[in-house]
mmCIF file with all atom_site columns, C-alpha atoms in Angstrom:
data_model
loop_
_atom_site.group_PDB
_atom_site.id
_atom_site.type_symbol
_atom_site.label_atom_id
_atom_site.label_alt_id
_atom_site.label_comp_id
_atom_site.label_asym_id
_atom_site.label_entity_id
_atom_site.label_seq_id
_atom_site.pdbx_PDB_ins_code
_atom_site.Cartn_x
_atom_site.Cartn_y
_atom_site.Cartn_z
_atom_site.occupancy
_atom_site.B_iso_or_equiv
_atom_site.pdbx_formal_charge
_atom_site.auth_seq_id
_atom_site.auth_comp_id
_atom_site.auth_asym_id
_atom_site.auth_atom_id
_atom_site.pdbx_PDB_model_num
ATOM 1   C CA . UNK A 1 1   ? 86.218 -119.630 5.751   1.00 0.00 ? 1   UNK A CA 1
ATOM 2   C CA . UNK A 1 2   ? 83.129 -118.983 7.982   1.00 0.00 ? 2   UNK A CA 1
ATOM 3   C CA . UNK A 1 3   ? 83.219 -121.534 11.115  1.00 0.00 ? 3   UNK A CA 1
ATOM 4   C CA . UNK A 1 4   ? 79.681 -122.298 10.632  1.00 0.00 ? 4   UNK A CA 1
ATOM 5   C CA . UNK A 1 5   ? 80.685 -123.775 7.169   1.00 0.00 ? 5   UNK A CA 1
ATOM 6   C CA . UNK A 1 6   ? 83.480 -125.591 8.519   1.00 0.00 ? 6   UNK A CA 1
ATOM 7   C CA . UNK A 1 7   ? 81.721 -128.754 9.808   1.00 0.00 ? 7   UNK A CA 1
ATOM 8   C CA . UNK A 1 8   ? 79.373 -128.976 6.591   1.00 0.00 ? 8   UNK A CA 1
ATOM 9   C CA . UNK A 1 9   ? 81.973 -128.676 4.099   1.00 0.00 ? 9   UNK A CA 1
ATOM 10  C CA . UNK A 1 10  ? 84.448 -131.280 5.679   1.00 0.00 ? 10  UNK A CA 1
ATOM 11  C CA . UNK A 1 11  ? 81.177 -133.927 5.594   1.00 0.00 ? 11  UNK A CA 1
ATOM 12  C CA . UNK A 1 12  ? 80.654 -132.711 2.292   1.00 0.00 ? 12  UNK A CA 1
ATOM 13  C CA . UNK A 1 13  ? 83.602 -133.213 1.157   1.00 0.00 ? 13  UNK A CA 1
ATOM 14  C CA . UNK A 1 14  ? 84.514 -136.827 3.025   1.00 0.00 ? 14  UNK A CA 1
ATOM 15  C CA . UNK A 1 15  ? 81.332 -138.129 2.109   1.00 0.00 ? 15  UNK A CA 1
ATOM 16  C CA . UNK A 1 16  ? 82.056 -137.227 -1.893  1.00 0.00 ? 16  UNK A CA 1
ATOM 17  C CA . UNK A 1 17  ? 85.832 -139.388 -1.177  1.00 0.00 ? 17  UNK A CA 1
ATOM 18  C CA . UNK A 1 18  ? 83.632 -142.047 0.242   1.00 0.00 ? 18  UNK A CA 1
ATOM 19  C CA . UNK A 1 19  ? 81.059 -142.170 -2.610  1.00 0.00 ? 19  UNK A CA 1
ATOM 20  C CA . UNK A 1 20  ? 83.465 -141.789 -5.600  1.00 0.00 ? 20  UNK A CA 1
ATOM 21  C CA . UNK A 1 21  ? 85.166 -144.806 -4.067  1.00 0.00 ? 21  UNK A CA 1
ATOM 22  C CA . UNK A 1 22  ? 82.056 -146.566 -3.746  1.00 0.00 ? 22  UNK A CA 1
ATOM 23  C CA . UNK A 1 23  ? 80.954 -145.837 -7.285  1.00 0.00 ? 23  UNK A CA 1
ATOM 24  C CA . UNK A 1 24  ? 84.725 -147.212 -8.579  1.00 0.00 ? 24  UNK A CA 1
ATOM 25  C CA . UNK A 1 25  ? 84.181 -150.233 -6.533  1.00 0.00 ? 25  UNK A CA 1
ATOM 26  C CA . UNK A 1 26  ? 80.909 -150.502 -7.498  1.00 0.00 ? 26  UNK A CA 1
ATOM 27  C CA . UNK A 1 27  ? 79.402 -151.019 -4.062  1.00 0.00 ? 27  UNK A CA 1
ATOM 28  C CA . UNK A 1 28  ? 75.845 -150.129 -3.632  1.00 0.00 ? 28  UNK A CA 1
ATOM 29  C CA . UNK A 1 29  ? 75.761 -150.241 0.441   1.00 0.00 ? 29  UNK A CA 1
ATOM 30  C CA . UNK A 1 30  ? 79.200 -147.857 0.002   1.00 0.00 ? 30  UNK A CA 1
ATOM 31  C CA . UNK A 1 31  ? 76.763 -145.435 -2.271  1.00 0.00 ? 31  UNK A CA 1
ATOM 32  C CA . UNK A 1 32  ? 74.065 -145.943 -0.158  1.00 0.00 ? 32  UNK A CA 1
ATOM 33  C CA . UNK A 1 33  ? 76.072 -144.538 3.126   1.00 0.00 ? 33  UNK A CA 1
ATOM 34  C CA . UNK A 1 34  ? 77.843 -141.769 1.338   1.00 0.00 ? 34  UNK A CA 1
ATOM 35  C CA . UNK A 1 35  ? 75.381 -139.935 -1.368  1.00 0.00 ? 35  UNK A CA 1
ATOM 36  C CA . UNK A 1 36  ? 72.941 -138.931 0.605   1.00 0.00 ? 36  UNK A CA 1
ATOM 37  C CA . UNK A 1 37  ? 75.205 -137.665 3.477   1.00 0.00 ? 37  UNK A CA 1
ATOM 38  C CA . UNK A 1 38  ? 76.497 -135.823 0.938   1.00 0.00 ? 38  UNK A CA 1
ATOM 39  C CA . UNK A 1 39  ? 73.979 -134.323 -1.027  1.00 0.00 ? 39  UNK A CA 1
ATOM 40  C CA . UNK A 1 40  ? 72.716 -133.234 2.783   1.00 0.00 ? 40  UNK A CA 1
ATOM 41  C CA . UNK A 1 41  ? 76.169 -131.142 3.104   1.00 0.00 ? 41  UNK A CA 1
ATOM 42  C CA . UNK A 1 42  ? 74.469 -128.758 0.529   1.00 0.00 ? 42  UNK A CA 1
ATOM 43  C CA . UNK A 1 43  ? 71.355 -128.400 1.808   1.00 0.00 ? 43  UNK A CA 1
ATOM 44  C CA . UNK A 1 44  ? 73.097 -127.856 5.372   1.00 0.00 ? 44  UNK A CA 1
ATOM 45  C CA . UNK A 1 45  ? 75.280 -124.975 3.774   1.00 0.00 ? 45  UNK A CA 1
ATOM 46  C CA . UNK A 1 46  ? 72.896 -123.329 2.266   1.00 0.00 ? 46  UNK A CA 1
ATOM 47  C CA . UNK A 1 47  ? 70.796 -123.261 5.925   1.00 0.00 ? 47  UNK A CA 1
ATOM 48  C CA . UNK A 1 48  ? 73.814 -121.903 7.539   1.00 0.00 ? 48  UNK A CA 1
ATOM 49  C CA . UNK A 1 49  ? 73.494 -119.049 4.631   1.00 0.00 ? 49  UNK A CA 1
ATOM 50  C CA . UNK A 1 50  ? 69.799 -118.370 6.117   1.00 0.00 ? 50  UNK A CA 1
ATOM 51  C CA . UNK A 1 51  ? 68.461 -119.701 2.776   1.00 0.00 ? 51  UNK A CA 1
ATOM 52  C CA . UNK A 1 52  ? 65.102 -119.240 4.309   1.00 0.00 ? 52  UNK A CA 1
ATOM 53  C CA . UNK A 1 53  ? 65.392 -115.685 5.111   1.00 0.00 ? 53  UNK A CA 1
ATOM 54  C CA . UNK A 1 54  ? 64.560 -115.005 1.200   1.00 0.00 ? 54  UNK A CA 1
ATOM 55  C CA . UNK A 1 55  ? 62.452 -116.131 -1.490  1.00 0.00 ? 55  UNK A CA 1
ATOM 56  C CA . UNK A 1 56  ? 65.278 -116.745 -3.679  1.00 0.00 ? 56  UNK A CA 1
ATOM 57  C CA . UNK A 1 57  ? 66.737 -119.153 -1.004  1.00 0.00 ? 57  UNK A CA 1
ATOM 58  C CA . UNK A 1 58  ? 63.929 -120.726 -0.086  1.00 0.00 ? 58  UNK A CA 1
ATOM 59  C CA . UNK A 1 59  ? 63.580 -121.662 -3.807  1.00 0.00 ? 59  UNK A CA 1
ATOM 60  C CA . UNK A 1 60  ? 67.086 -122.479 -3.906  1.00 0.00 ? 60  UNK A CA 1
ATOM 61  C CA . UNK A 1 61  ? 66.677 -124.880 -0.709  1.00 0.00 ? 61  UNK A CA 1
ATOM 62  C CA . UNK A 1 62  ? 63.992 -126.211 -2.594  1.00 0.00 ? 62  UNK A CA 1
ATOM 63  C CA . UNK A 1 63  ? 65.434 -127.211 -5.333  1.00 0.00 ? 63  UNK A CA 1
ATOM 64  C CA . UNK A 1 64  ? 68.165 -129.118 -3.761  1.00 0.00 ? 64  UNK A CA 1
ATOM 65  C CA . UNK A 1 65  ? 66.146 -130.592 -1.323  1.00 0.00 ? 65  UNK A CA 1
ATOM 66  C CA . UNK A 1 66  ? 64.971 -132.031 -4.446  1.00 0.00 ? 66  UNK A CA 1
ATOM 67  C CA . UNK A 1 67  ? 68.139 -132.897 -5.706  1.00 0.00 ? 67  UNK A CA 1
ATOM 68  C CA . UNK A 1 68  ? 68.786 -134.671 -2.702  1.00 0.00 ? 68  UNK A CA 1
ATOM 69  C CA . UNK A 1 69  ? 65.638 -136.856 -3.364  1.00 0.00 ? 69  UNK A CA 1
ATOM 70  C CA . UNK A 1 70  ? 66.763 -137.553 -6.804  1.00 0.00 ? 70  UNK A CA 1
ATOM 71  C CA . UNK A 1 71  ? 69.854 -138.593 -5.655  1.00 0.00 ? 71  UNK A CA 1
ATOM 72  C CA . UNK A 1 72  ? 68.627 -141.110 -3.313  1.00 0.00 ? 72  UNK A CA 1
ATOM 73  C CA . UNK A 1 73  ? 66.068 -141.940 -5.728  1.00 0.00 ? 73  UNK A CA 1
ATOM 74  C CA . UNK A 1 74  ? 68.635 -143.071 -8.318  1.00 0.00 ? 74  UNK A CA 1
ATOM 75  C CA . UNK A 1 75  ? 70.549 -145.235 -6.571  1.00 0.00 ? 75  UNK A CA 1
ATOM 76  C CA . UNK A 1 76  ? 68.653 -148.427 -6.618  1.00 0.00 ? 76  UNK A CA 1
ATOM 77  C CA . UNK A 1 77  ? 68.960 -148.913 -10.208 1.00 0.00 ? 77  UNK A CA 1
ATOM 78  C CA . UNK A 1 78  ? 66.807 -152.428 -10.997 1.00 0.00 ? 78  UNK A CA 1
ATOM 79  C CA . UNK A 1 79  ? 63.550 -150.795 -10.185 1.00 0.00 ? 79  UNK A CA 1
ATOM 80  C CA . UNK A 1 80  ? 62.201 -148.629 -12.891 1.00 0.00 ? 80  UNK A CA 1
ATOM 81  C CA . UNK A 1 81  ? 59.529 -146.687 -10.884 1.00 0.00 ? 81  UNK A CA 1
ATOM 82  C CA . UNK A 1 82  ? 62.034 -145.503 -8.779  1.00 0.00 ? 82  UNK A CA 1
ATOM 83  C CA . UNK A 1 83  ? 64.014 -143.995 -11.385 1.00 0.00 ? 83  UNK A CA 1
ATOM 84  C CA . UNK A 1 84  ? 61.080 -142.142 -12.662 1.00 0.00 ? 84  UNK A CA 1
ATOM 85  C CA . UNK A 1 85  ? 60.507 -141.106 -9.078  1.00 0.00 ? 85  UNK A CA 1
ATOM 86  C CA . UNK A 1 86  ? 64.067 -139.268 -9.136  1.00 0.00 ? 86  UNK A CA 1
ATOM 87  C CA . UNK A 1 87  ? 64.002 -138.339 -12.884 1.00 0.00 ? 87  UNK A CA 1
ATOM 88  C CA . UNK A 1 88  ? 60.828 -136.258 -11.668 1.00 0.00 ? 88  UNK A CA 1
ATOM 89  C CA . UNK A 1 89  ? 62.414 -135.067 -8.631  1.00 0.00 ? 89  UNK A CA 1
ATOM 90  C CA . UNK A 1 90  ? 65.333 -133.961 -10.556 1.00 0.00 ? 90  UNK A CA 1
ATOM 91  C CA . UNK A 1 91  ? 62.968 -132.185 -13.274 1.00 0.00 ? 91  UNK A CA 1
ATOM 92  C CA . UNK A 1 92  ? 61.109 -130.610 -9.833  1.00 0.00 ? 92  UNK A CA 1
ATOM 93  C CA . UNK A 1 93  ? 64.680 -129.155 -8.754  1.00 0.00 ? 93  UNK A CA 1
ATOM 94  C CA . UNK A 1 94  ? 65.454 -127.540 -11.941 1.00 0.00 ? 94  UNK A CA 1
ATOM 95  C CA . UNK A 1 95  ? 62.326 -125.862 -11.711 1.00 0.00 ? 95  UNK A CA 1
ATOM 96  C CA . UNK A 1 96  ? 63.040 -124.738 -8.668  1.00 0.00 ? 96  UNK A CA 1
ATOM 97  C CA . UNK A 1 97  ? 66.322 -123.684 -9.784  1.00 0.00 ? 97  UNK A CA 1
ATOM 98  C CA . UNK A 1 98  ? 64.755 -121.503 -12.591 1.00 0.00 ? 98  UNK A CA 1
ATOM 99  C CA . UNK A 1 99  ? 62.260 -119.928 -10.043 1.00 0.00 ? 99  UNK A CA 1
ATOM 100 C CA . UNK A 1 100 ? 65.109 -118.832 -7.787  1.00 0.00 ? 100 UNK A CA 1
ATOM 101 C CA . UNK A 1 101 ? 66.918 -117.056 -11.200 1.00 0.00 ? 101 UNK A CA 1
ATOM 102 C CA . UNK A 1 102 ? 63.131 -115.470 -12.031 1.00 0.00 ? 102 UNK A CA 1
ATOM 103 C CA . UNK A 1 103 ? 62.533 -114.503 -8.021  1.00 0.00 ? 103 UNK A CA 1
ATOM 104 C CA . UNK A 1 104 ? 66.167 -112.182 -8.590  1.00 0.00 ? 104 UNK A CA 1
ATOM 105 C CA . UNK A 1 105 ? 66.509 -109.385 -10.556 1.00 0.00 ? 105 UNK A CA 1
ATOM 106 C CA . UNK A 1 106 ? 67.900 -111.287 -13.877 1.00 0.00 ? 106 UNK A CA 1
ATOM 107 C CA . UNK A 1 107 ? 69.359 -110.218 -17.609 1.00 0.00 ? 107 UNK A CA 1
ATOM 108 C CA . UNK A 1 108 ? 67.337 -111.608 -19.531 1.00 0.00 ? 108 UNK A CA 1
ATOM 109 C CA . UNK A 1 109 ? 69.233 -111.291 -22.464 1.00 0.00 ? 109 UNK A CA 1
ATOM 110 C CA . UNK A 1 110 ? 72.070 -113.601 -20.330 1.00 0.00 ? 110 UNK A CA 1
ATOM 111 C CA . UNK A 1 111 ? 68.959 -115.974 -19.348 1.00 0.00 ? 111 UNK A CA 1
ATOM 112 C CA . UNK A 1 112 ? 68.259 -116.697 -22.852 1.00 0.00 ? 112 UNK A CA 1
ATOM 113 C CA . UNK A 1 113 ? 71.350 -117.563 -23.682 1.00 0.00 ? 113 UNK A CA 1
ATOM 114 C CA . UNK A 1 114 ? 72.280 -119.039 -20.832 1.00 0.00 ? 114 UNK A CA 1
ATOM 115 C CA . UNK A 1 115 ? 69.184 -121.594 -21.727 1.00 0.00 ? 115 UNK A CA 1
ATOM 116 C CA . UNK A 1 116 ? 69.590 -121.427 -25.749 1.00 0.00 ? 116 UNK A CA 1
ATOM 117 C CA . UNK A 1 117 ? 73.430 -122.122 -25.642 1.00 0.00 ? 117 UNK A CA 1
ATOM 118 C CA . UNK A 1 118 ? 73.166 -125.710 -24.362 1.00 0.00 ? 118 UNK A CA 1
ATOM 119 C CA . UNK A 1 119 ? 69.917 -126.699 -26.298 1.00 0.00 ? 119 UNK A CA 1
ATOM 120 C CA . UNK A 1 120 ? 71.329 -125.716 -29.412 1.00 0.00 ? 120 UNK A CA 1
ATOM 121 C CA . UNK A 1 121 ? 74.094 -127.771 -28.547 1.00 0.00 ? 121 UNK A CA 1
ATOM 122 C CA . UNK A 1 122 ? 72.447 -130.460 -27.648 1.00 0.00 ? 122 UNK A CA 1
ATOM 123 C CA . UNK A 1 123 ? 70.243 -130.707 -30.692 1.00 0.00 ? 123 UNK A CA 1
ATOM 124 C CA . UNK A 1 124 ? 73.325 -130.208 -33.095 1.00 0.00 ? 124 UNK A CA 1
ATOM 125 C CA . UNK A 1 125 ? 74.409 -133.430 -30.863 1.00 0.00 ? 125 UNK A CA 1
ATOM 126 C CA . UNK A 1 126 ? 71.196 -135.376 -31.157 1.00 0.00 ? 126 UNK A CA 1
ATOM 127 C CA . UNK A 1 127 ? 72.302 -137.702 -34.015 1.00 0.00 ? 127 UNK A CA 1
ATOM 128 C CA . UNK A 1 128 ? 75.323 -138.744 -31.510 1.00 0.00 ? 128 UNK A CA 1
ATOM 129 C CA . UNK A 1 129 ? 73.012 -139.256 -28.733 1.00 0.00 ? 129 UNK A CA 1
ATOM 130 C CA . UNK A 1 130 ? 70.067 -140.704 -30.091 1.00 0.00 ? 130 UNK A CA 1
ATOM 131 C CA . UNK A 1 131 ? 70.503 -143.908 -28.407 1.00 0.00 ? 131 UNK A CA 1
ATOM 132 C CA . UNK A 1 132 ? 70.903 -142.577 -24.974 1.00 0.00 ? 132 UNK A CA 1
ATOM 133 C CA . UNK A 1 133 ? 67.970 -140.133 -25.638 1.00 0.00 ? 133 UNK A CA 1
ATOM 134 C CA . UNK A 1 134 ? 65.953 -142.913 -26.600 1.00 0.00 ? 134 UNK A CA 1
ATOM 135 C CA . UNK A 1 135 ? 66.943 -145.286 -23.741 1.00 0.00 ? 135 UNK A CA 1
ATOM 136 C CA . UNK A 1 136 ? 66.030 -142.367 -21.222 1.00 0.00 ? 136 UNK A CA 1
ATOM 137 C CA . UNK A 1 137 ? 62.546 -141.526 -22.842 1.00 0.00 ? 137 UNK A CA 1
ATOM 138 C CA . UNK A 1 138 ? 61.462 -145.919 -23.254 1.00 0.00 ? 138 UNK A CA 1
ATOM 139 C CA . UNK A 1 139 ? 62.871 -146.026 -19.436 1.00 0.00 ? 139 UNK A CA 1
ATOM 140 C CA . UNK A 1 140 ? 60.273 -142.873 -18.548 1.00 0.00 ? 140 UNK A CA 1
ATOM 141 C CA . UNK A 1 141 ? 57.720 -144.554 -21.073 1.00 0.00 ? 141 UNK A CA 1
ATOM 142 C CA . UNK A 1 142 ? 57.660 -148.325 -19.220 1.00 0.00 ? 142 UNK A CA 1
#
């Protein structure tokens, strides 16, 4: 393993022990103190990959820079505007995440079904998931 990933990668991976026992325990400060550490081990890794030296890793840093704003946007879970907050931020990293596949030289024959595989599955699914869909969509509505 590269030393530079070293230090990164063991926060990364302490702070996902520390927030998977917070979630089971169902402590809030617990999540507080552990997600966003470690959603930060990412976006440190992918600096010490010189993400910025390229526009595919500058999107890439982008979109979870993003991703770490969702995440910290979705933990307080009583306040509704927040959540939209972090639903958008997470919509903004995907994005972001699609840009970096356009910015490289892609199949898009493997892009398209890379993308139509899990719609199609998730609209044969609907019926089973119509009351989460629905709860999702009235929580983006309010």
């Amino acid at each position: 393993m590269a030393p530079e990933l070293t230090i990164p990668l063991s926060i990364g991976g302490v702070s996902l022990a520390g927030l998977l026992l917070a979630e089971q325990r169902q402590s809030t400060s617990g999540v507080w103190a552990f997600k966003p550490v470690a959603a930060a081990a990412y976006i440190w890794i992918a600096l010490a990959h010189d993400a910025t030296s390229s526009a595919y890793g500058v999107a890439v840093l982008i979109a979870l820079l993003l991703s770490w704003c969702g995440d910290v946007l979705l933990i307080p879970k009583a306040r509704p505007a927040v959540f939209r907050a972090g639903i958008l931020a997470f919509l903004s990293a995907h994005i972001a995440f699609v840009v970096a596949f356009l910015v490289r030289d892609v199949s898009w024959t493997a892009f398209i079904i890379a993308v139509s595989v899990p719609v199609t599955y998730t609209h044969l699914r609907a019926n089973e998931t119509l009351g989460s869909i629905s709860y999702a969509v009235f929580c983006l509505k309010n």
